XYZ file of C-alpha atoms in Angstrom:
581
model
C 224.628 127.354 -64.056
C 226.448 126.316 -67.012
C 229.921 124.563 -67.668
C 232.552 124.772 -70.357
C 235.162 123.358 -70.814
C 237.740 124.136 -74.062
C 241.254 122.744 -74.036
C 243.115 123.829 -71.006
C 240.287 126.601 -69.638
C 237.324 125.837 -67.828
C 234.023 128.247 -67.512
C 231.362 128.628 -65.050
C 228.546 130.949 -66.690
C 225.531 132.226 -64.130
C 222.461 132.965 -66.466
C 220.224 135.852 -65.182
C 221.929 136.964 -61.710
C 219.957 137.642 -58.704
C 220.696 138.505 -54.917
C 221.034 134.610 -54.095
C 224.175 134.761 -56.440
C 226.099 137.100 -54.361
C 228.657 134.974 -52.950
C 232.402 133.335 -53.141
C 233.280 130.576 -55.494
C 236.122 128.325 -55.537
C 237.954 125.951 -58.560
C 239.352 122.909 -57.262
C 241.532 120.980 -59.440
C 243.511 117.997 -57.454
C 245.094 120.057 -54.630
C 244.851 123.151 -56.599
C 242.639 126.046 -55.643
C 241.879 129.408 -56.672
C 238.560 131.665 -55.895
C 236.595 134.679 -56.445
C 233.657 137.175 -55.401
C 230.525 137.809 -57.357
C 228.935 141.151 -55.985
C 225.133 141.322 -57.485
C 223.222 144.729 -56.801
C 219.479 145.743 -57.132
C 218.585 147.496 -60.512
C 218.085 151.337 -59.794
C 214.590 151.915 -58.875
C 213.461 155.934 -59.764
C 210.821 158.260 -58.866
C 208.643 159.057 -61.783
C 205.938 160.722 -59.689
C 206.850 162.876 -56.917
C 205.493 163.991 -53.747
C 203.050 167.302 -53.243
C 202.878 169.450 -50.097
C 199.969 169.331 -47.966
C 197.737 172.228 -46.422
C 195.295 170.276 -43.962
C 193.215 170.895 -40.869
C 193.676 168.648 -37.870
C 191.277 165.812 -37.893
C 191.760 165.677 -41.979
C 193.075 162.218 -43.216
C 196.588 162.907 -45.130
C 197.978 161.027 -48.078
C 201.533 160.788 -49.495
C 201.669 158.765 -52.791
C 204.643 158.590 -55.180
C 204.779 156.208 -58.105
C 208.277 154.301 -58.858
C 209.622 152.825 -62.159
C 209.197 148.726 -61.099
C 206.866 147.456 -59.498
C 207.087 145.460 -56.205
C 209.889 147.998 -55.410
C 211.090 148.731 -52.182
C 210.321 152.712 -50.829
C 211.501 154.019 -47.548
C 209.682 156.735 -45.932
C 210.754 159.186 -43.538
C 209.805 162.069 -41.474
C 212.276 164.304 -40.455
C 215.237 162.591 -39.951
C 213.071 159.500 -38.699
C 212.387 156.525 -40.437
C 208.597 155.297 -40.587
C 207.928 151.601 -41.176
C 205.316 149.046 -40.089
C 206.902 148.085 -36.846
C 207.605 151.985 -35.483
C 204.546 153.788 -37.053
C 202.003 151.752 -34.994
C 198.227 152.720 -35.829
C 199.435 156.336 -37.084
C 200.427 155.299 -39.696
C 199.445 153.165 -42.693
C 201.439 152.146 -46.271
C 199.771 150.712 -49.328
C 201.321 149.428 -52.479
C 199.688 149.177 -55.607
C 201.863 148.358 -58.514
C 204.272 150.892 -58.735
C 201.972 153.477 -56.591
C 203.176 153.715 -53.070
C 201.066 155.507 -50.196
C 201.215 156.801 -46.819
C 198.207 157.356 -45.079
C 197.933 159.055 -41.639
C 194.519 158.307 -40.722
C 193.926 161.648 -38.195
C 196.281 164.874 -38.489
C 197.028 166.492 -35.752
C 199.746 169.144 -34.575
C 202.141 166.846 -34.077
C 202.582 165.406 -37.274
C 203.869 169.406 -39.474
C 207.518 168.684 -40.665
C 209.054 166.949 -44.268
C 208.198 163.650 -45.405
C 210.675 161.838 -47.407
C 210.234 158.905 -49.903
C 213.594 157.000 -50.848
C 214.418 154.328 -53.471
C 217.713 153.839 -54.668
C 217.805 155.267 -57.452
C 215.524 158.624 -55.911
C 214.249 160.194 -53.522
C 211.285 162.817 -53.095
C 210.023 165.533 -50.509
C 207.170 167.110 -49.331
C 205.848 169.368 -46.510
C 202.748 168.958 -44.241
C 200.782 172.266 -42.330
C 198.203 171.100 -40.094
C 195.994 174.021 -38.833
C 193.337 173.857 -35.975
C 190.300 173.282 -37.833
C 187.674 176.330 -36.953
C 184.099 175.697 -37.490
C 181.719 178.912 -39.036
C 178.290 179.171 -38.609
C 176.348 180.175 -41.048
C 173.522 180.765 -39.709
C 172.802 181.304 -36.086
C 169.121 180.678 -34.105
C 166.841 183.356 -33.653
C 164.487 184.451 -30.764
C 160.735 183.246 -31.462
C 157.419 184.208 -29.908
C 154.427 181.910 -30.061
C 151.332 181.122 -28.475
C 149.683 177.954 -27.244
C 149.488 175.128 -29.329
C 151.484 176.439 -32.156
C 154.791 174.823 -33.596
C 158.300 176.569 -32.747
C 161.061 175.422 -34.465
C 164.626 176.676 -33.730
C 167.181 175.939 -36.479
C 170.623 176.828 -37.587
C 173.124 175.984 -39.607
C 177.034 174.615 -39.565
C 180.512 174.937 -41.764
C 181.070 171.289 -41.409
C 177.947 169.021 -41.702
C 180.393 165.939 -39.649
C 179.620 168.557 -36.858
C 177.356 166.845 -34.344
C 175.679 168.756 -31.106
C 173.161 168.718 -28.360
C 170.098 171.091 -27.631
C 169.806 172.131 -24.078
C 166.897 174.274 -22.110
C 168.246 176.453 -19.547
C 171.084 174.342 -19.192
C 169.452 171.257 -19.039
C 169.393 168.866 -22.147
C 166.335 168.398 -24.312
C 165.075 164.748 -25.088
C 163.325 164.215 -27.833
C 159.246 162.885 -26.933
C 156.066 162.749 -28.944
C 155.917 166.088 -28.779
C 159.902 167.396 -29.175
C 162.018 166.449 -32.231
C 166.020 166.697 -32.695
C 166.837 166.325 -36.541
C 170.427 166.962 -38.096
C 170.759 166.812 -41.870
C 173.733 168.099 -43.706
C 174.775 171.108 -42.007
C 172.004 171.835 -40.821
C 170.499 171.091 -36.969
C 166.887 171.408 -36.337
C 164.641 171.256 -33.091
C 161.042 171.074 -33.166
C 158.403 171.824 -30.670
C 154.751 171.043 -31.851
C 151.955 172.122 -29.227
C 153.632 174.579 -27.614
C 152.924 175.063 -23.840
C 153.695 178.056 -21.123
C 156.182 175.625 -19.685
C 157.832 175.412 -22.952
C 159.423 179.280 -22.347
C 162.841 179.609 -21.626
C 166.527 179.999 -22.763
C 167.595 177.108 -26.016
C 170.762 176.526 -26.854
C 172.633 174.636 -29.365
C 176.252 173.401 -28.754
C 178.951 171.530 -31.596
C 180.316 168.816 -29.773
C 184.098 169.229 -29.891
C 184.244 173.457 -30.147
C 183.859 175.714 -27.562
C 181.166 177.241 -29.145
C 177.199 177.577 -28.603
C 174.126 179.171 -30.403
C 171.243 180.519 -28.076
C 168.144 182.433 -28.350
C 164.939 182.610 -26.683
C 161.439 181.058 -26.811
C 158.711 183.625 -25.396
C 155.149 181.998 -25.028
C 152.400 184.192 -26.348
C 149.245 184.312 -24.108
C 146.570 186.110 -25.985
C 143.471 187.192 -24.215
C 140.341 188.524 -26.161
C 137.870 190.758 -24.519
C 135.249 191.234 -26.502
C 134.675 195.434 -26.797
C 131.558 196.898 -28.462
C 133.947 199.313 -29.811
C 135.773 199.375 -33.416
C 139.735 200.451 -33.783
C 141.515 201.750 -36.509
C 143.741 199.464 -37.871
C 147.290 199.737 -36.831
C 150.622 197.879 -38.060
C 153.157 197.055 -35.567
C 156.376 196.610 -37.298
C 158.797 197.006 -34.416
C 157.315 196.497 -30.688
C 157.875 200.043 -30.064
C 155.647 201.243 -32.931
C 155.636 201.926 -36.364
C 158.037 203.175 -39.375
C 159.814 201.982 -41.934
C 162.019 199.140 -41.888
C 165.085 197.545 -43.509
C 165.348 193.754 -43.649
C 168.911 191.933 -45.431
C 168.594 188.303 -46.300
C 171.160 186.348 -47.698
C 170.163 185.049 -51.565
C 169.286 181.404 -51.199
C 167.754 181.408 -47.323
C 164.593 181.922 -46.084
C 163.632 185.582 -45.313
C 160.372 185.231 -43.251
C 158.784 188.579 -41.663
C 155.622 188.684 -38.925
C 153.820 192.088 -38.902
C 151.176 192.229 -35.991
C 148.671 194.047 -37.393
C 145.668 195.404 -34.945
C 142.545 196.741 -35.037
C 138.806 196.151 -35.038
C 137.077 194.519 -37.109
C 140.177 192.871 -37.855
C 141.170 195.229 -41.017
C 142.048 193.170 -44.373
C 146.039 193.474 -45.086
C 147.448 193.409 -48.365
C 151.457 193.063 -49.298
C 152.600 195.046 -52.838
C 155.791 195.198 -54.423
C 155.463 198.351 -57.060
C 151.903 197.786 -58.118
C 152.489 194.286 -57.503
C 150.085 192.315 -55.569
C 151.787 189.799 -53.859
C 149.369 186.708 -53.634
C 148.556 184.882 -50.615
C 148.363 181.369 -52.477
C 151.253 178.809 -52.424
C 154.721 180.194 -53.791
C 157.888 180.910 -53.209
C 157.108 184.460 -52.073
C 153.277 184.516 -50.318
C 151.665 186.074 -47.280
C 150.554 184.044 -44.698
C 147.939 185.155 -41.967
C 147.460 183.794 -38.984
C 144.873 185.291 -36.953
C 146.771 188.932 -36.103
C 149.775 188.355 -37.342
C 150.723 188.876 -41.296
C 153.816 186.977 -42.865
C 155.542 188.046 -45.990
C 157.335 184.754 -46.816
C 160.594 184.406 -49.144
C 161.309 180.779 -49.932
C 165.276 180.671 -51.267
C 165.755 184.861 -51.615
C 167.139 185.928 -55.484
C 168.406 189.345 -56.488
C 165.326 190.226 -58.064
C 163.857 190.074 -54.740
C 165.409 193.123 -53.354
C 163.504 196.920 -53.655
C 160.488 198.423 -51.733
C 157.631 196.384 -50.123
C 154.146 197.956 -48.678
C 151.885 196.273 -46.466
C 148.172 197.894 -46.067
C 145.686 197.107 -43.440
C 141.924 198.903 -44.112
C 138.713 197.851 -42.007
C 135.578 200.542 -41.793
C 136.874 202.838 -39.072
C 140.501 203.703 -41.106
C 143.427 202.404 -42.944
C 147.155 202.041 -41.862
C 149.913 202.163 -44.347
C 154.155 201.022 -43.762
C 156.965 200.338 -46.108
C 159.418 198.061 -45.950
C 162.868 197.862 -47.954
C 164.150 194.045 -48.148
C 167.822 193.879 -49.496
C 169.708 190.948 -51.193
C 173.039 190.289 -50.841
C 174.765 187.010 -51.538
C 178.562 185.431 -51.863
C 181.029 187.652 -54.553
C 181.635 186.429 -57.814
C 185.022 185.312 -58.412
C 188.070 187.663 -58.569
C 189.320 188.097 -62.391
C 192.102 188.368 -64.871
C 194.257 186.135 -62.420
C 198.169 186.349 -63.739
C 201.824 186.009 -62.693
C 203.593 189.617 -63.280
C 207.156 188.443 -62.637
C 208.930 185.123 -61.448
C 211.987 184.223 -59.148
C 213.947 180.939 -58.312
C 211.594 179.906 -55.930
C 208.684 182.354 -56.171
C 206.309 184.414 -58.342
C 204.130 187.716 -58.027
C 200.178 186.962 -58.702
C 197.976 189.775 -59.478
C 193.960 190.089 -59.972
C 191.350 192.343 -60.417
C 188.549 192.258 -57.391
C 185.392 190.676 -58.385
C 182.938 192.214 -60.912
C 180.025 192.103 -57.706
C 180.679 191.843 -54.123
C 177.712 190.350 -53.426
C 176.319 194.116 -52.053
C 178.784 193.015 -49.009
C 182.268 194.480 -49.180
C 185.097 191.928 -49.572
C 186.840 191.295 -47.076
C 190.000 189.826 -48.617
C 191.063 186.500 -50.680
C 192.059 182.848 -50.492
C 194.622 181.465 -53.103
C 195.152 178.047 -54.044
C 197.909 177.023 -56.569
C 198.544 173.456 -57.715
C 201.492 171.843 -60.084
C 200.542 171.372 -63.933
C 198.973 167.915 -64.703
C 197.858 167.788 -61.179
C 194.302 167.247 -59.509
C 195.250 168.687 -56.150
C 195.149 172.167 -55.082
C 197.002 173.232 -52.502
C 195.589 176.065 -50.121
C 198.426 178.887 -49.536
C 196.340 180.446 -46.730
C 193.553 180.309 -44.531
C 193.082 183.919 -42.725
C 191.573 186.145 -45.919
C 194.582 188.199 -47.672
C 193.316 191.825 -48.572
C 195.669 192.733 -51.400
C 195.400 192.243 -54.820
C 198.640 191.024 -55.431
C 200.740 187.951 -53.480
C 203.637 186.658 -53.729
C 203.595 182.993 -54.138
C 206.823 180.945 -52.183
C 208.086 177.481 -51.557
C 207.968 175.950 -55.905
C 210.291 174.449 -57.562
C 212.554 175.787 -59.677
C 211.676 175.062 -63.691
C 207.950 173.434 -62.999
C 204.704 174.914 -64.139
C 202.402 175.577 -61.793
C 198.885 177.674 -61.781
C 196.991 179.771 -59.552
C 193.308 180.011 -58.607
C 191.541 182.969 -55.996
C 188.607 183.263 -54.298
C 187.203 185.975 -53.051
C 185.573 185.973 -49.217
C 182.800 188.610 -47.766
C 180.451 188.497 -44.894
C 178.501 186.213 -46.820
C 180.439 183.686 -47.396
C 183.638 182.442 -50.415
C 182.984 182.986 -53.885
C 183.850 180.067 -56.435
C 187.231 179.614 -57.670
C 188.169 181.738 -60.167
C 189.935 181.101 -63.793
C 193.332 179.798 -63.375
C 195.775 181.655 -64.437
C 198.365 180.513 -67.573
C 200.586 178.038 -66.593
C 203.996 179.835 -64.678
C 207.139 178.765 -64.216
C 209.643 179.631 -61.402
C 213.193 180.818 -63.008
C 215.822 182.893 -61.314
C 217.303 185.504 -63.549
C 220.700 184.671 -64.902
C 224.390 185.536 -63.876
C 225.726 188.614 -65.398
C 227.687 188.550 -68.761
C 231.797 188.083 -68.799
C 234.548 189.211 -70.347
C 232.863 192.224 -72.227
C 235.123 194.635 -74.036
C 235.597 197.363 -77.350
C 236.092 195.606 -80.899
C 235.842 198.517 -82.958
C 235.056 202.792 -82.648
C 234.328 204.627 -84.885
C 232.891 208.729 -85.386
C 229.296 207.449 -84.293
C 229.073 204.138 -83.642
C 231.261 201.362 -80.567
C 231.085 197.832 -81.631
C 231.165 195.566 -77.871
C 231.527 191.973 -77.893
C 230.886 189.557 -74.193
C 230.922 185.726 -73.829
C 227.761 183.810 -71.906
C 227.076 183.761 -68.126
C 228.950 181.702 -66.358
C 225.359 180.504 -64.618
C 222.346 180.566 -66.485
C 219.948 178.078 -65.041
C 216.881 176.281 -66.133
C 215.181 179.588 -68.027
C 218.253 180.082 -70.687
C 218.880 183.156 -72.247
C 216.910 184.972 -74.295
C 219.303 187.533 -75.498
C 220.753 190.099 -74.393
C 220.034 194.189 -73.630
C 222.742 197.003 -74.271
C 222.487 200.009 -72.908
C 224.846 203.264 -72.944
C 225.279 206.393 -70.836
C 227.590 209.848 -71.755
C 230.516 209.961 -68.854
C 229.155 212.229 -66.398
C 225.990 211.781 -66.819
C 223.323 209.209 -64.791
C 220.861 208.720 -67.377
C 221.395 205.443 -69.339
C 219.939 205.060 -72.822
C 218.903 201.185 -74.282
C 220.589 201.038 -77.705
C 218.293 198.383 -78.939
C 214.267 197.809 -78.666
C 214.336 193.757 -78.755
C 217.133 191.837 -77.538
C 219.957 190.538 -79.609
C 220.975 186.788 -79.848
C 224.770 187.007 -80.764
C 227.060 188.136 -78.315
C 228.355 191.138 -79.785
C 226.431 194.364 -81.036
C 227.456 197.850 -82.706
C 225.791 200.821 -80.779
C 225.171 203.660 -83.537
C 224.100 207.463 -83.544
C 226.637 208.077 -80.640
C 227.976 211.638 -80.286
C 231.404 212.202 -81.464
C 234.019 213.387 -79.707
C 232.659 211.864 -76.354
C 233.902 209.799 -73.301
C 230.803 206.990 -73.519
C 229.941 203.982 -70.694
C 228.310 201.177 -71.869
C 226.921 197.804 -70.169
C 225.486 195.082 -70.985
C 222.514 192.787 -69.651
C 221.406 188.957 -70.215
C 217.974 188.357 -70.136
C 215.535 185.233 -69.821
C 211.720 185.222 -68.330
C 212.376 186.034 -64.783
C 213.883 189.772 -66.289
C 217.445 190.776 -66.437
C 220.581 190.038 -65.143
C 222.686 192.105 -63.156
C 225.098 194.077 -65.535
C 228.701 193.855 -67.146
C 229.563 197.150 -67.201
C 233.265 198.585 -69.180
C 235.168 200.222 -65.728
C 236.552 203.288 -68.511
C 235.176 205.281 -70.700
C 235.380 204.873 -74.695
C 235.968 208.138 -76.816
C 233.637 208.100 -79.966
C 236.022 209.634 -82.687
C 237.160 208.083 -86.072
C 240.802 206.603 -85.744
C 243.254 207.628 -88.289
C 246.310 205.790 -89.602
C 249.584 208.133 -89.509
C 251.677 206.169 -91.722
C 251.270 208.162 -95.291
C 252.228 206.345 -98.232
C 252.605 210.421 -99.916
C 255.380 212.914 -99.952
C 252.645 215.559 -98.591
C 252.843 213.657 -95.146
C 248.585 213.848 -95.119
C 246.582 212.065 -92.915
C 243.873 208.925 -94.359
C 241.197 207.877 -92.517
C 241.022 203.833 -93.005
C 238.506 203.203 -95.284
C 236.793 199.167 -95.557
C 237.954 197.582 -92.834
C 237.608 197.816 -88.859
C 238.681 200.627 -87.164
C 241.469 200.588 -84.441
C 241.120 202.194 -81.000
C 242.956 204.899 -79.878
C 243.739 203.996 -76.121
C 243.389 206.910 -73.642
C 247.375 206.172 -73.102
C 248.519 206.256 -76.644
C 249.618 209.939 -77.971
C 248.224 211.279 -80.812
C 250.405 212.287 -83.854
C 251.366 215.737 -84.344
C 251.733 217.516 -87.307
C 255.074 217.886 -88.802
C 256.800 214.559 -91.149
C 255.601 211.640 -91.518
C 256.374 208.808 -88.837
C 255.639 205.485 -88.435
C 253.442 205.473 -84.867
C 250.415 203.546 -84.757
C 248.474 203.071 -82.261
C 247.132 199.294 -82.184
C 243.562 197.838 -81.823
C 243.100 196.249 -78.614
C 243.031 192.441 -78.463
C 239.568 191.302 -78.421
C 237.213 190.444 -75.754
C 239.614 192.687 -73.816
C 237.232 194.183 -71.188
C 239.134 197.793 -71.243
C 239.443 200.003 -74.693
């Protein structure tokens, strides 16, 4: 506080105001008093980062974050109408400041928690939605029914969409515990269960279920018992691809897994087998595609399947007595590549129309639709549109903001599995087409040409103009002709070439990115025909055309001159920006 005091008047100066100097203050001088009220307010806090809209699955932890313009500001969040602070929100809830960054955390989505989120400051405020969905779990790869005799290893393993998942392992209904013999691994998203030494008791029905999803995985283990009887006899050799027999056989693997394939192969002595791709011997030494024999059985092994995998494979089995020959055809097919050429055709207030072209290989599995992502330009976070596959090629895109740039991403989804992302498309911006133009209207007619002159929109919004489109139709007729190829900046235009003598419409269009306005269209007709003044400066009493200057309309209502001696009728041009001729 500082005094002053100057002849006859007396100061009081407050240096650098804050919310303790809101008050009343009094002079007193003898028994005389006067007073006053010093009102002090916060400085205007803004919003210089605003909120994005969520797409999460329940479970998912959530994160608002806005940043303000001063640090150690105060924000307010709401949901809904409702106001969320440290005292209502409970353990829900959680908000973290760090310098001018201000977060809301909600630690587990669920269902309940969908609506509008609101940060306030004031000097700002900012929105954004939340869509929880129930959170699904895929499996990629189920368990499969395995045969094997005594005192080999069985191992039953599949594979999960979300490698959080855990699970239990359960034989006919009861659940396995792991022993010296029996072991339970889970590693990523995959869960494993191991049997070394198997035994006849080991048989039965195994299943696998997620904890949390009504969901399970089964398949069977069938115990092998092999007796040998010992024949003086010798058998032809024989391959068993299916139980039922022989034949040919098509197996699909998906690239990157395991394809493993047991042929029993019979016959006496035991014949010698051999596995050929083309004239290809495939070798039985280590590698990531080998046979492996055990005792009657021959396995053609593919560690991590590739696309140069796929075509014809023939196994061989020969001993003295004969020789046995089958074919099999193994087929590759894998996750698409990404869709291409991803673009915005067209924009509205709110909205744009993506297109794409389908993927350049569908992984030899047909597509089964897309999922689209789009986030805001400058931002990390991508924001899923939808979760069930859309099968079109083109979407329309809802719920922006009118006048930011955002971009789009697709993936493309088969049986396989999702493709990766594809290239985002060029930055788009949402912009509703402008208001129609006003106050159009005839300048000037002449044999072949109608000069038209408009003012602005009255609303033109955030895309601006980017000229304007004229277009012109005989009366009578519903075909409208554009009069020129690029649009014109001024707002006015002479249409030329028209046909003389008739009765012509013409209208007029604004247009910006997001297309063209709706029209200002004349409500009469203009006759195309040269206007002549009647007022003859000669004896003769002959008619001049007006030469150099503008011509003047003849209104529909004004008679034309006879012939016969002079007079002194003219008919007037119209005022300008009149919006009938």
């Amino acid at each position: 506080y500082v005094f002053e005091s100057v002849g006859n008047k007396r100061t009081l100066n407050i240096n650098k105001c804050n919310l303790s100097d809101d008050a009343a203050y009094e002079c007193v001088i003898g028994e005389e008093k006067c007073f006053t009220e010093v009102f002090v307010k916060e400085p205007p806090v803004t919003i210089t980062k605003l909120l994005d809209d969520v797409h999460t699955v329940v479970g998912e932890k959530v994160e608002f974050e806005v940043e303000v313009s001063e640090e150690g500001a105060n924000v307010k969040w709401m949901k809904d109408e409702v106001e969320l602070n440290r005292e209502t929100a409970g353990s829900k809830y959680r908000f973290k400041k760090d310098g001018k960054r201000h977060v809301l955390i909600i630690t587990e989505a669920t269902k309940e928690d969908i609506g509008m989120y609101y940060a306030f400051t004031n000097g700002g405020e900012s929105k954004a939605e939340l869509e929880v969905e129930d959170k699904e779990l895929e499996v990629l790869q189920s368990i499969a029914d395995l045969t094997v005799k005594a005192g080999e290893q069985a191992v039953f393993k599949c594979e999960v969409s979300d490698e959080k998942v855990t699970g239990k392992w359960l034989k006919d209904g009861v659940e396995v515990q792991p022993s010296d013999r029996i072991r339970i691994a889970h590693f990523g998203r995959t869960h494993k269960l191991t049997i070394d030494d198997v035994k006849p008791s080991d048989a039965g029905d195994y299943t696998f279920v997620p904890d949390g999803y009504a969901l399970s995985l089964s398949a069977k283990l069938n115990f092998l018992e092999i007796k040998i009887e010992y024949v003086p006899r010798q058998d032809p050799p024989k391959i068993h691809l299916d139980a039922g027999g022989r034949g040919n056989k098509n197996i699909t693997v998906a690239a990157g897994n395991k394809l493993r394939f047991d042929v029993e192969v019979t016959g006496e002595p035991a014949p010698v087998v051999c596995w050929m791709k083309g004239d290809q011997v495939v070798s039985e030494a280590e590698g990531r595609v080998r046979v492996e024999t055990r005792k009657t059985v021959s396995s053609f092994v593919i560690e991590g399947a590739e696309r140069g995998d796929e075509g014809p494979y023939t196994i061989t089995a020969a001993n003295p007595v004969g020789e046995d020959k089958a074919e099999i055809f193994v087929r590759i097919v894998d996750v698409p590549k990404p869709p291409e050429n991803v673009k915005c055709t067209s924009v509205g207030e709110d909205s744009a129309f993506i297109t794409w072209d389908p993927p350049s290989f569908d992984g030899r599995v047909p597509v089964k639709g897309y999922l689209m992502e789009r986030k805001k330009v400058g931002s990390s976070r991508w924001t899923k549109l939808n979760f069930d596959v859309y099968e079109s090629t083109t979407y329309e895109a809802r719920k922006m903001i009118e006048g930011v740039l955002y971009e789009m991403r697709v993936f493309a989804v088969n049986g396989i599995g999702i493709s990766q992302p594809s290239t985002s498309s060029k930055p788009f911006m949402p912009i509703a087409p402008t208001g129609e133009p006003t106050h159009l209207g005839v300048v000037d007619v002449t044999d072949s040409t109608c000069a038209l002159k408009w003012r602005p929109p009255e609303k033109i919004g955030a895309g601006g103009i980017d000229g304007y489109i004229i277009e012109y139709r005989t009366e009578g007729s519903d075909q409208w002709v554009q009069a020129n190829e690029e649009p014109v900046g001024k707002n006015q235009y002479r249409v030329k070439d028209l046909p003389g003598g008739e009765k012509m419409l013409f209208r007029v269009f604004a247009v910006n990115v997001a297309g063209r306005s709706p029209p200002a269209t004349l409500s009469q007709a203009v006759t195309i025909r040269e206007i002549v003044d009647t007022s003859s400066s000669s004896s003769g009493g002959e008619h001049k055309a007006l030469q150099g200057q503008p011509r003047d309309i003849v209104p529909p209502e004004c008679p034309r001159p006879s012939p016969g001696p002079p007079h002194q009728t003219v008919c007037r041009r119209p005022t300008p920006f009149s919006p009938h001729p």
